[in-house]
Coordinates of C-alpha atoms in Angstrom, one line a residue:
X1 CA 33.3 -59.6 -4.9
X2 CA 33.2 -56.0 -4.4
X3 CA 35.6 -53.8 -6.4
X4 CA 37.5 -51.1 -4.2
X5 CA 35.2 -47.9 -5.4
X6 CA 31.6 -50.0 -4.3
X7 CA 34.1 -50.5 -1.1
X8 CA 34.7 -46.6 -1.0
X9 CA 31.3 -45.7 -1.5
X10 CA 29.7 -48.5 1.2
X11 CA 32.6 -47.5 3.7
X12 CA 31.0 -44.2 3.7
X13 CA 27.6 -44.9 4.1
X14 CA 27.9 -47.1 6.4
X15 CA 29.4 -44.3 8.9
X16 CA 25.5 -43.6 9.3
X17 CA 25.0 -46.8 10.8
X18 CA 23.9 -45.8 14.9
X19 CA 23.1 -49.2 15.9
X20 CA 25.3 -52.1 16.2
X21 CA 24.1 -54.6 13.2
X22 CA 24.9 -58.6 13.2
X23 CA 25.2 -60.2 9.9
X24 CA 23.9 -64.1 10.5
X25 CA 24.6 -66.4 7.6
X26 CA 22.9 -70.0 7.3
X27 CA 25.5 -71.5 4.7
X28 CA 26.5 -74.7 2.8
X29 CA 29.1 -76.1 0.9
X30 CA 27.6 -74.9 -2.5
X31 CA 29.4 -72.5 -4.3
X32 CA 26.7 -69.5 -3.7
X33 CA 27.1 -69.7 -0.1
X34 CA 31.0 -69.3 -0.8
X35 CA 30.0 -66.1 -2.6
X36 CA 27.8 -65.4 0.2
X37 CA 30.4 -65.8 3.1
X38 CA 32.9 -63.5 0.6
X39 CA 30.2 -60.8 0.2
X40 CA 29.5 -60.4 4.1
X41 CA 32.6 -60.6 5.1
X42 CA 33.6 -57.6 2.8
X43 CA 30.9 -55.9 4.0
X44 CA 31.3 -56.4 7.8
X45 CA 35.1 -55.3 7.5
X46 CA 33.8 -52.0 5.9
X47 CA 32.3 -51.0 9.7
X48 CA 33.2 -51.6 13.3
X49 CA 29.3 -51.5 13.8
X50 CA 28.8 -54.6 11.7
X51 CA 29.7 -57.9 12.9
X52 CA 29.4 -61.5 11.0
X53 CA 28.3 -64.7 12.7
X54 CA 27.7 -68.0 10.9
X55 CA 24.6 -70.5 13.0
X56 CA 23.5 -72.5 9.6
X57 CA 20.1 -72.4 11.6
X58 CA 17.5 -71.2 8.9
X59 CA 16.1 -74.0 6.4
X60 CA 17.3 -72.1 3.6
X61 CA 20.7 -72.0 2.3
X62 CA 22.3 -69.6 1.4
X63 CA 20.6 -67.4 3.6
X64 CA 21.8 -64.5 5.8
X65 CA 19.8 -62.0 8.1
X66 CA 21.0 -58.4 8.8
X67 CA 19.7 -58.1 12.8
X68 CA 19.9 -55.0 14.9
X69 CA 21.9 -56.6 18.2
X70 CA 20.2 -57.1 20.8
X71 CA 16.6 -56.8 19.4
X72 CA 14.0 -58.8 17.9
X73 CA 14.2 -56.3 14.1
X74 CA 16.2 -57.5 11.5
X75 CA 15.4 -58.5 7.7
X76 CA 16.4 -61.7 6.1
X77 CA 17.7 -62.2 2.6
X78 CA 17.9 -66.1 0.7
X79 CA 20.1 -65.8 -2.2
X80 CA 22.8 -63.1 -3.3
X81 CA 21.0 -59.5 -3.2
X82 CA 23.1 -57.9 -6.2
X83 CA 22.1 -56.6 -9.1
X84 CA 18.7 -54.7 -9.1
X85 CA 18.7 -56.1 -5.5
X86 CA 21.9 -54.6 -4.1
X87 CA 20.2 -51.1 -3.5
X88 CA 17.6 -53.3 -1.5
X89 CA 21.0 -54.7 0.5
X90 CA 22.7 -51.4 1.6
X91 CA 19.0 -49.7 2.7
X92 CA 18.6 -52.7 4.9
X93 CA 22.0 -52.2 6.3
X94 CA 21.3 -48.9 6.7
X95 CA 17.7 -49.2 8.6
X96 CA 18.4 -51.8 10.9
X97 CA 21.7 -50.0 11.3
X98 CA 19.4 -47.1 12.8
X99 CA 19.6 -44.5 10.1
X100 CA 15.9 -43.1 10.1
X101 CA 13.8 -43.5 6.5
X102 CA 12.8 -41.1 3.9
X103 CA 9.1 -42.1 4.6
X104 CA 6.8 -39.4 5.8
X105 CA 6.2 -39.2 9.6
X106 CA 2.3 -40.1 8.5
X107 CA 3.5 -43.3 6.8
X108 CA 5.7 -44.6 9.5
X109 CA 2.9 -44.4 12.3
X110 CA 0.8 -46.3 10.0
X111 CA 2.8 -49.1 10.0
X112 CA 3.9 -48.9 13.7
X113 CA 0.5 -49.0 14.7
X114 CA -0.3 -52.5 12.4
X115 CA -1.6 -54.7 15.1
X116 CA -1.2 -58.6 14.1
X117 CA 1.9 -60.4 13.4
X118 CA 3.1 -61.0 9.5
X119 CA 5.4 -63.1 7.9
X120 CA 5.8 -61.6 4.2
X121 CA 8.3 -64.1 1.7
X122 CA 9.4 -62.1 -1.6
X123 CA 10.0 -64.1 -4.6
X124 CA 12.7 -62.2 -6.7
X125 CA 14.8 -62.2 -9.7
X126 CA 17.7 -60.2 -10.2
X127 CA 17.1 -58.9 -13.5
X128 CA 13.6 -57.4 -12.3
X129 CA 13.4 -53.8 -12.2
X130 CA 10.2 -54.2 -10.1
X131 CA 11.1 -56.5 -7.2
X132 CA 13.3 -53.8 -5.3
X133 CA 10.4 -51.5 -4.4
X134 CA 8.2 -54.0 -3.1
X135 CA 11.8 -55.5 -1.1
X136 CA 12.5 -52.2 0.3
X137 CA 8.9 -51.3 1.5
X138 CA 8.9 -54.6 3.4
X139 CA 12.0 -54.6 4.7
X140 CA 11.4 -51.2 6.2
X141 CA 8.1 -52.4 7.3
X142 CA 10.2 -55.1 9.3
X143 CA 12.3 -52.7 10.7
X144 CA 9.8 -50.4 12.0
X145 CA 7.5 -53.2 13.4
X146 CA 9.0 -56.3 15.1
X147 CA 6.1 -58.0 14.7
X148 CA 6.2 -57.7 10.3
X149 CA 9.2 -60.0 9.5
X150 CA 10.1 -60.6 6.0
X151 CA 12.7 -62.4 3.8
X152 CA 13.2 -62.1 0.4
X153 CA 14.0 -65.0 -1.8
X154 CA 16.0 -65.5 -5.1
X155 CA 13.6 -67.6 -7.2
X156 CA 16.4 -68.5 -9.9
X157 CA 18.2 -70.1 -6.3
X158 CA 15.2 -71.7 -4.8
X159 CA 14.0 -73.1 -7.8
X160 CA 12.3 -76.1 -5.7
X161 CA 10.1 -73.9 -3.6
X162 CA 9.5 -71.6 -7.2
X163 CA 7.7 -74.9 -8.7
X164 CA 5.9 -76.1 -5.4
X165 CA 4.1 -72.9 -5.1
X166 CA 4.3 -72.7 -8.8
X167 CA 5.5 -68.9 -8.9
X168 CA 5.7 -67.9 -12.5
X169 CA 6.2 -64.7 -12.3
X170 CA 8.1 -61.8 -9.9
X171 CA 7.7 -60.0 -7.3
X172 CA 5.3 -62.7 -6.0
X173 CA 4.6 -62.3 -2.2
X174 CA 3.1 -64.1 0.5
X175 CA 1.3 -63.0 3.8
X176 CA 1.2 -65.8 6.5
X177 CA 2.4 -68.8 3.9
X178 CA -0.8 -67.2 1.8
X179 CA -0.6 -66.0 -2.0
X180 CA -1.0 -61.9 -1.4
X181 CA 0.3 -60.1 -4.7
X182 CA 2.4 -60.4 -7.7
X183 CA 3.6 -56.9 -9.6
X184 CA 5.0 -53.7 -7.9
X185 CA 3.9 -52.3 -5.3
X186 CA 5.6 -49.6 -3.1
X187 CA 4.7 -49.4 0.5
X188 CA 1.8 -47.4 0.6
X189 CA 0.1 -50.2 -1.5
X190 CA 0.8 -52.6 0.4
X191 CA -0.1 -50.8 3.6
X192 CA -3.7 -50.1 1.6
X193 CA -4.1 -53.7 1.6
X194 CA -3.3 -54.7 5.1
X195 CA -4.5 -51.6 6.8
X196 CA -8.2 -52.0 6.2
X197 CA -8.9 -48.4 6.9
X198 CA -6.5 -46.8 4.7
X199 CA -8.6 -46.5 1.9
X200 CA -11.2 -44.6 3.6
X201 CA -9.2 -42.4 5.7
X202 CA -7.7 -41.3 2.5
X203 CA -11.0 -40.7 0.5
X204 CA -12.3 -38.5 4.2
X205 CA -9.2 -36.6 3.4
X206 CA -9.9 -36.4 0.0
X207 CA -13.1 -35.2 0.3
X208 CA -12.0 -32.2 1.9
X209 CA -9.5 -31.0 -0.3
X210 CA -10.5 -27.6 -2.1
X211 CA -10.6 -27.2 -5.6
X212 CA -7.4 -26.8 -7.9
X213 CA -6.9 -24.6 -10.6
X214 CA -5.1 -27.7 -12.5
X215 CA -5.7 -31.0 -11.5
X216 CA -3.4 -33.7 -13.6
X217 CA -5.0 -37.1 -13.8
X218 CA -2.1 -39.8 -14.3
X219 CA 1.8 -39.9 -12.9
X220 CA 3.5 -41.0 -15.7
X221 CA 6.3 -38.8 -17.7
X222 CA 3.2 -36.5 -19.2
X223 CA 1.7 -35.9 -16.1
X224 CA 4.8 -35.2 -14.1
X225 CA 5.6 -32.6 -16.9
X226 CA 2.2 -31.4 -16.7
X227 CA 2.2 -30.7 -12.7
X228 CA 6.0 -29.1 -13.1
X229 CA 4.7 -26.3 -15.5
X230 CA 1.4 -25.6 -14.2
X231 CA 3.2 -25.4 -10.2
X232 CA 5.7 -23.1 -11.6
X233 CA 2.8 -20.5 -13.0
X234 CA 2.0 -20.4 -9.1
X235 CA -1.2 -21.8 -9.4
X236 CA -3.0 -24.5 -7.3
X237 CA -1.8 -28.0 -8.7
X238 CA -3.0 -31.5 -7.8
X239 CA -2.0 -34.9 -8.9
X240 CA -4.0 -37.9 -8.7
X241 CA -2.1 -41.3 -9.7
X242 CA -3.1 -44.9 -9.3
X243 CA 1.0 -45.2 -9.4
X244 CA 3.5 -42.8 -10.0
X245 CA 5.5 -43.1 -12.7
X246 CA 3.1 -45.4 -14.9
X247 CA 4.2 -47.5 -17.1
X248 CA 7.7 -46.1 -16.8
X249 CA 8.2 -48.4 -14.4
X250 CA 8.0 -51.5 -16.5
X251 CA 10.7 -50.2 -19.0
X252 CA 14.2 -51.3 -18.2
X253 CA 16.8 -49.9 -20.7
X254 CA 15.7 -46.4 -21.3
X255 CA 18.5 -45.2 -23.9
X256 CA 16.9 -42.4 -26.2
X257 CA 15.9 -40.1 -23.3
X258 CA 18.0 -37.1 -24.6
X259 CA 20.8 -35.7 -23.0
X260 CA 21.0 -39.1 -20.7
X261 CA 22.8 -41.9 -22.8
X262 CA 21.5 -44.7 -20.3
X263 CA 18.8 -44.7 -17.6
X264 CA 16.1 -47.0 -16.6
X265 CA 12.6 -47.1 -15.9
X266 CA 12.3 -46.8 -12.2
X267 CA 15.2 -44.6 -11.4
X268 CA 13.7 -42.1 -13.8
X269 CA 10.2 -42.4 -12.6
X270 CA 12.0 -41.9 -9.1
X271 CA 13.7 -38.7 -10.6
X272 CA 10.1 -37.4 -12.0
X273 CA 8.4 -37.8 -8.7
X274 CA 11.2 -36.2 -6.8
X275 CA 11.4 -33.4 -9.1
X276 CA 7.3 -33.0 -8.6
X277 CA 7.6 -32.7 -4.8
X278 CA 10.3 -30.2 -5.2
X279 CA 7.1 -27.7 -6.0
X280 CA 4.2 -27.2 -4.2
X281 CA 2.3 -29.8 -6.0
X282 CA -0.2 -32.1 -4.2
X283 CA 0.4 -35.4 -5.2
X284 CA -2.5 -38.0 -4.3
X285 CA -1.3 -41.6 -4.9
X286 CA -2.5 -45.1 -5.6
X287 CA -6.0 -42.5 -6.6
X288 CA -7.8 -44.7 -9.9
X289 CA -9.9 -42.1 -11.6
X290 CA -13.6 -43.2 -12.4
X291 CA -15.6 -40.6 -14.0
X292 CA -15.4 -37.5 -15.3
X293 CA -17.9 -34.7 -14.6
X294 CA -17.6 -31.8 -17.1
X295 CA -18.4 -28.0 -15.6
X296 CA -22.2 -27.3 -15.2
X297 CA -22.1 -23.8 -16.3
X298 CA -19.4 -22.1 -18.8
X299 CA -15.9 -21.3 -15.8
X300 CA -17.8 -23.8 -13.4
X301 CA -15.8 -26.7 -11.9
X302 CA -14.8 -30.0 -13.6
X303 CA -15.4 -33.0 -11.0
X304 CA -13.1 -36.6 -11.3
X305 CA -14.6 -39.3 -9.5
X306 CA -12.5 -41.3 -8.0
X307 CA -12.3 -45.1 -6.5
X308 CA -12.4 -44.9 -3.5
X309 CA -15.7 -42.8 -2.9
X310 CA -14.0 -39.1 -3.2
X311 CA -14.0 -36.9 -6.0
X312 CA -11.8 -33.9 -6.9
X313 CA -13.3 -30.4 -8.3
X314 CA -10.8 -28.5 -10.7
X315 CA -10.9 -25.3 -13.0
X316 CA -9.0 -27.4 -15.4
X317 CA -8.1 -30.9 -15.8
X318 CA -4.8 -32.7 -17.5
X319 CA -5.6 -36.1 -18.7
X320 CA -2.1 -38.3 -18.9
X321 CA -3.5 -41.6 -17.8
X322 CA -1.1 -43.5 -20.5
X323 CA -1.2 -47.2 -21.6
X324 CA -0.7 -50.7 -20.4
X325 CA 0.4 -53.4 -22.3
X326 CA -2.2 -55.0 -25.2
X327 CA -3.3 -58.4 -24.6
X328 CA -4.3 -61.1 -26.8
X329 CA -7.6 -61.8 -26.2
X330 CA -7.4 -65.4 -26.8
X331 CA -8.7 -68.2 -24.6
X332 CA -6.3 -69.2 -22.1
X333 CA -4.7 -65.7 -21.3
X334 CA -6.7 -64.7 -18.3
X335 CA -6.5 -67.8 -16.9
X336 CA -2.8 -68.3 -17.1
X337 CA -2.0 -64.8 -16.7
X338 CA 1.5 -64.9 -14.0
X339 CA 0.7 -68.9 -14.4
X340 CA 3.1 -68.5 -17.9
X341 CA 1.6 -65.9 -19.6
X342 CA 4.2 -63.0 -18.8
X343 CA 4.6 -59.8 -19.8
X344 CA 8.2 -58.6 -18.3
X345 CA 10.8 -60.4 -20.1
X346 CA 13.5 -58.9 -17.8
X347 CA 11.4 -60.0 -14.2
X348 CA 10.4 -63.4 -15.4
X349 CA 12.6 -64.3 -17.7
X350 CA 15.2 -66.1 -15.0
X351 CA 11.7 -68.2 -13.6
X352 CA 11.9 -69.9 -16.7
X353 CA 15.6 -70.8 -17.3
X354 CA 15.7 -74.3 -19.3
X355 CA 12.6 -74.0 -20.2
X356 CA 10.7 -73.6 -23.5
X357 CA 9.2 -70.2 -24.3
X358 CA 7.4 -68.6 -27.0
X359 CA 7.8 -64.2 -27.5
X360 CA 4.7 -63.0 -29.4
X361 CA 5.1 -59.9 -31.3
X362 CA 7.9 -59.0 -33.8
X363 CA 8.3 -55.6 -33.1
X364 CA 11.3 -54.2 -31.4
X365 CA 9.7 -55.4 -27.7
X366 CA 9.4 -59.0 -28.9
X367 CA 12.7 -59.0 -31.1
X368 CA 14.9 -57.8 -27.9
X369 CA 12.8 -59.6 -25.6
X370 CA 13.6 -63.0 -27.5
X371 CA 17.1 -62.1 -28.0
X372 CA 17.5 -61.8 -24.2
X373 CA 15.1 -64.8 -23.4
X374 CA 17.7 -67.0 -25.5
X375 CA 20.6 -66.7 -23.2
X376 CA 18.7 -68.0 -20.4
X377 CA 16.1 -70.5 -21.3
X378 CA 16.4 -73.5 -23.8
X379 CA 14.5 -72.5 -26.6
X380 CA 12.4 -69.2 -28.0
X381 CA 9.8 -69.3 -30.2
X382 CA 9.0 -65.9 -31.6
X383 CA 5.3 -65.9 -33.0
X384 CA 4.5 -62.4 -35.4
X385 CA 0.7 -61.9 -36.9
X386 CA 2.2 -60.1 -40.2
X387 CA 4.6 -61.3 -43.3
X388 CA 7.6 -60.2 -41.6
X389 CA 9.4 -58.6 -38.7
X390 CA 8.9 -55.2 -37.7
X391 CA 11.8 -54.4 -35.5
X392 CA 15.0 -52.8 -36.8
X393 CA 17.1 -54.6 -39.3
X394 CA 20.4 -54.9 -36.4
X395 CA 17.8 -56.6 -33.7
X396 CA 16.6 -59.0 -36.6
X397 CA 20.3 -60.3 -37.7
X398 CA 21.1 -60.9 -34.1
X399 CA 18.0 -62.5 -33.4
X400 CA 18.4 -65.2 -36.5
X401 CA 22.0 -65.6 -35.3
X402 CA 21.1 -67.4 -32.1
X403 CA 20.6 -71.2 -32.4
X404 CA 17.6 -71.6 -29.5
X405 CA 15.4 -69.4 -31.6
X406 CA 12.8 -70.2 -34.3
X407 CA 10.8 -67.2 -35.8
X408 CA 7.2 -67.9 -37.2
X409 CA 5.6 -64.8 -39.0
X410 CA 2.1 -65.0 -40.5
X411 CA 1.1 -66.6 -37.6
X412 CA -1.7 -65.8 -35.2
X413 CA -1.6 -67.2 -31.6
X414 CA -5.2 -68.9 -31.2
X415 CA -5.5 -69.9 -28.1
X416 CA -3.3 -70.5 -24.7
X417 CA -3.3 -73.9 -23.1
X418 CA -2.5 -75.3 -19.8
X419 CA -3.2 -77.9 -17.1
X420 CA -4.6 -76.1 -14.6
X421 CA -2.5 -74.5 -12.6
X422 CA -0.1 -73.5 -15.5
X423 CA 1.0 -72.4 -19.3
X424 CA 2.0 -76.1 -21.3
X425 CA 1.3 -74.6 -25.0
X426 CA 0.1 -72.5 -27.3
X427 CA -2.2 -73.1 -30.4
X428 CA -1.3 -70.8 -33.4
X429 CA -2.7 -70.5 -36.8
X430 CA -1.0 -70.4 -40.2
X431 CA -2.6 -67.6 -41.7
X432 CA -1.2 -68.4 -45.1
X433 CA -3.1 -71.8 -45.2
X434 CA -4.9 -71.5 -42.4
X435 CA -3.6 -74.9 -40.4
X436 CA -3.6 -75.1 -36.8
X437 CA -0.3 -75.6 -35.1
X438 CA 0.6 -76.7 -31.6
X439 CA 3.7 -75.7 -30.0
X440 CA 4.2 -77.2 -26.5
X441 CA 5.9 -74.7 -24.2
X442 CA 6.0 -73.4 -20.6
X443 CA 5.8 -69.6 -20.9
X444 CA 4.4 -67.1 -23.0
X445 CA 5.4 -63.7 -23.4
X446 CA 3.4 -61.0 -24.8
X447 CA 4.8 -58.0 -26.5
X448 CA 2.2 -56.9 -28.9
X449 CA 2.0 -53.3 -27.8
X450 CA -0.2 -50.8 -25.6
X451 CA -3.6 -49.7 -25.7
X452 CA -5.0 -46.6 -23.4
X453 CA -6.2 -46.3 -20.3
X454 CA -9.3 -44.3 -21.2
X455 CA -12.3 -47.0 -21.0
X456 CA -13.5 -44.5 -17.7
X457 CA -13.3 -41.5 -20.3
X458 CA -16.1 -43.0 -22.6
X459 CA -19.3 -40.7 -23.0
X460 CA -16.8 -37.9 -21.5
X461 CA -14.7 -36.7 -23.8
X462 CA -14.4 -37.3 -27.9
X463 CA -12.2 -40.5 -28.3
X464 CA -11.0 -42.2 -31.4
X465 CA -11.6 -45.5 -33.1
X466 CA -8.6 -46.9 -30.4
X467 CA -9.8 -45.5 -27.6
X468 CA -7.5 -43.0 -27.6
X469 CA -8.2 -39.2 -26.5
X470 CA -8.7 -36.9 -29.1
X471 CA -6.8 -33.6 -29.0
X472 CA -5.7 -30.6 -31.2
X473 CA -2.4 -28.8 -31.6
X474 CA -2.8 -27.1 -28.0
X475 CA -4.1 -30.6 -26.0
X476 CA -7.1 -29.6 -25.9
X477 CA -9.8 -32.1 -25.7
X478 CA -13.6 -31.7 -26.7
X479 CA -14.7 -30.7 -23.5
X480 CA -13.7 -27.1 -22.5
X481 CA -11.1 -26.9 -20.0
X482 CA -10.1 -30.6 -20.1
X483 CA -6.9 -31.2 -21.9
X484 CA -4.5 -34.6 -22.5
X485 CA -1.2 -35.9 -22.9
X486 CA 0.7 -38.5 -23.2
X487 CA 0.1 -42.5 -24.5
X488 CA -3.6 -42.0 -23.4
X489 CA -3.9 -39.3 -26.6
X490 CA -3.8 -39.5 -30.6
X491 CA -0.2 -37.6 -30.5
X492 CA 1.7 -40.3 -32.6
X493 CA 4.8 -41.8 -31.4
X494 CA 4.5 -42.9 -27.7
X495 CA 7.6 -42.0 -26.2
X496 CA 8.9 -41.1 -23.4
X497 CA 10.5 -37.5 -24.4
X498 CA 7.5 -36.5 -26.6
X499 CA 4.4 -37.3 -23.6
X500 CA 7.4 -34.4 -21.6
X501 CA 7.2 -32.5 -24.0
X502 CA 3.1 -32.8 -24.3
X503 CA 2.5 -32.7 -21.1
X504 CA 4.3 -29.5 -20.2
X505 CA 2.3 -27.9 -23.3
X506 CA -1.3 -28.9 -21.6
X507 CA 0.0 -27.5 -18.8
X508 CA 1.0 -24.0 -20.5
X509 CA -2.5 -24.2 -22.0
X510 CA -4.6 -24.8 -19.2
X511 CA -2.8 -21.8 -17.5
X512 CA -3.7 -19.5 -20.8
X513 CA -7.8 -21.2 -21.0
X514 CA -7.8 -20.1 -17.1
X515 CA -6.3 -16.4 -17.3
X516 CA -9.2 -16.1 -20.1
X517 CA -11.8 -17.7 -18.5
X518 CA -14.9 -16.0 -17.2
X519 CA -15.8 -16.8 -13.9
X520 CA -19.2 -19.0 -13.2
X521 CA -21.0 -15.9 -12.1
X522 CA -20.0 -13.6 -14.3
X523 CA -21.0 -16.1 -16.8
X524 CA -24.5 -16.6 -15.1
X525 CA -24.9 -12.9 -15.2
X526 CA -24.4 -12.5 -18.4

């Protein structure tokens, strides 16, 4: 299965394996567990430290857990761990194996010191960009802690146990056979959740932070940018993020990024965070902003409430707090929101393979996300509010060439149906004659665009008709010393390379409004 350069590249790796590591595979006569058996083997012939056994004792098969001989630590995967999922494959080699984490010192006490015994089950695809953060945070959870255990599941494999627990949409993770999160989430989320102290330990520690001379608000490309170029003036920098990379981490194909042909979205928002610890930056994550204070006097403080109880006191403040995706608003979304009503194409689309779908939004999102919907489920139906499609003309001819797909513009999606527990159909209206149409499906897909994350900015700062942050040429905003960047401001065109290329010029202007600004008391005095 693997190609003699992966073998190259593993054989290497795998000479920092310390510990003596058993592969045991649970296997059938299906054709994935002969994948399975050909993938381990290769793997355990790439180290005299690995070993392969076969028991066929776990209920699911193909199954195969990577145990640390000897011990009671070990991670177990059901299904093929390729794809997005092989990174997730050699890590867990690696850990059990005994190489030590990347994790901070702080981090790894936290979850040594868990006290209770958790079984976590992962529910993966392998087209989801998402799924490997939240596999490798509890995998390494499992390896620190012998009492965390976790296995991570194929959902497109275990297709039974997918519709008994009715998982529509990936990651999905249990705690204890119990429903306890769906989305990405890296380990210190996770650990925020479970460790019921977390949350105010990190708001004490907050609290007793001095203030910066820039503090960014938002992780995403902008605010990386942003806390690059204002550490690099030498000045104090903070960065508070409810998740670092933003919603960078929900693209998958990134191919316009200049200079890099291909990327995608978390191995970038990887790079950017990276690149922000190489400075002395403070970064401060899984931190949701709540309020913003504006300086009392003229070269006062600016104050950003925060969640969790703290608050942070700047000079100057970068607001890069991006988008999310735009919702429909129609009765029946909220309900049936990761119940059918997706909105990652890439992670859910393999939950819904045969099945009936509709895409709604006839941009370049919904064009490409129906295109790549149609190779896996058994019909598409794409649903656009104006005349016509608005994506490019190449995405439209392949998008009519495909035989599972009907397009239906001047249409507006009226309402989302369901039986309870999850998505059966859709209600749309004709907006030529106004008729009401039903279209019986079992997922939903919304691609309709963003809106910003600035609803805690309101009564702050000056914000346009769509909520988004008003600026001038130098990002400044209407309150002195607060500037913006990014998806979150009216700077057309939200992409990646220009909310760089914004947020690096709010941080070059907060630096020139602080070099001129007169201090608070000087100010008072005069």
């Amino acid at each position: 299965m693997l190609d003699d350069s992966v073998k190259g590249q593993l054989k290497a790796y795998f000479e920092r394996i310390t510990q003596p590591v058993e592969l045991v595979a649970s296997l059938d006569d299906g054709a994935k567990s002969q994948e399975m058996n050909e993938l381990l083997r290769e793997i355990a012939d790439l180290s005299d430290k690995i070993t392969l056994v076969r028991r066929d004792d776990d209920a699911r098969k193909p199954s195969f857990a990577i145990n640390r001989a000897g011990t009671g630590i070990g991670v177990r995967f059901a299904g093929l761990p390729m794809g997005h999922e092989f990174n997730s494959l050699i890590l867990a080699l690696l850990q059990v194996g005994g190489h030590p984490p990347k994790e901070s010192p702080e981090v790894i006490e936290q979850v040594k010191a868990l006290d209770g015994d958790f079984l976590f089950e992962t529910y993966f695809s392998l087209s989801c960009q998402n799924c490997p953060d939240v596999v490798q945070a509890l995998n390494l959870m499992s390896v620190l802690n012998p009492r965390i255990r976790h296995v991570a599941i194929d959902g497109a494999l275990f297709q039974g146990e997918v519709e008994q627990r009715k998982v529509m949409a990936v990651p999905s993770i249990y705690l204890n056979g119990e429903p306890f999160g769906q989305g990405r989430m890296g380990l210190e989320q996770i650990l925020a959740k479970i460790d019921t102290g977390a949350v105010a330990r990190a708001a004490e520690k907050i609290k007793a932070k001095e203030a910066f001379d820039v503090l960014v608000v938002g992780g995403g490309p902008a605010g990386a940018a942003a806390a690059i170029y204002a550490a690099r003036k030498g000045i104090r920098t903070g960065i508070a993020a409810e998740r670092f990379g933003g919603q960078v981490l929900d693209t998958m194909a990134i191919e316009n990024f200049i200079s890099v042909p291909h990327t995608e979205g978390p191995k970038l928002a990887a790079a950017l965070e990276q690149h922000v610890k190489d400075y002395e930056v403070d970064v401060m994550n899984l931190q949701r902003a709540e309020a913003l204070v504006p300086a009392a006097t003229p070269g006062g403080l600016i104050e950003v409430k925060l969640a969790g109880g703290a608050s942070l006191k700047a000079k100057t403040v970068i607001l890069s707090t991006g988008a999310r995706w735009r919702q429909m608003n129609v009765p029946g979304e909220d309900e049936y929101r990761n119940k059918g009503v997706a909105y990652c194409p890439h992670c859910d689309g393999p939950l819904f393979k045969g099945k009936r779908v509709a895409v709604i939004g006839g941009g370049n999102s919904g064009v490409e996300a129906a295109i790549d919907l149609a190779g896996i489920v058994a019909h598409v139906t794409l649903i656009e509010f104006d005349s016509q499609l608005r994506a490019d003309a190449v995405l439209q001819r392949k998008l009519r060439s495909l035989p599972n797909v009907t397009v239906l513009t001047s249409a507006q999606t009226t309402e989302v149906h369901g039986d309870g527990t999850k998505v059966t159909g859709l209600t749309y209206k004709d907006r030529a004659g106004g008729e009401l149409h039903r279209v019986d499906l079992e997922g939903i897909f919304v691609q309709i665009g963003l809106v910003p994350n600035t609803e805690w900015l309101k009564g702050s700062v000056a914000l346009s008709p769509r909520g988004e942050i008003e600026v001038d040429a130098r990002c400044q905003t209407s309150v002195p010393g607060v500037f913006a960047a990014g998806d979150a401001t009216t700077v057309p065109y939200k992409q990646i390379v220009i909310a760089m290329g914004e947020g690096s010029k709010a941080a070059l202007s907060a630096f020139d409004h602080l070099i001129r600004m007169v201090p608070a008391n000087d100010a008072v005095a005069a």
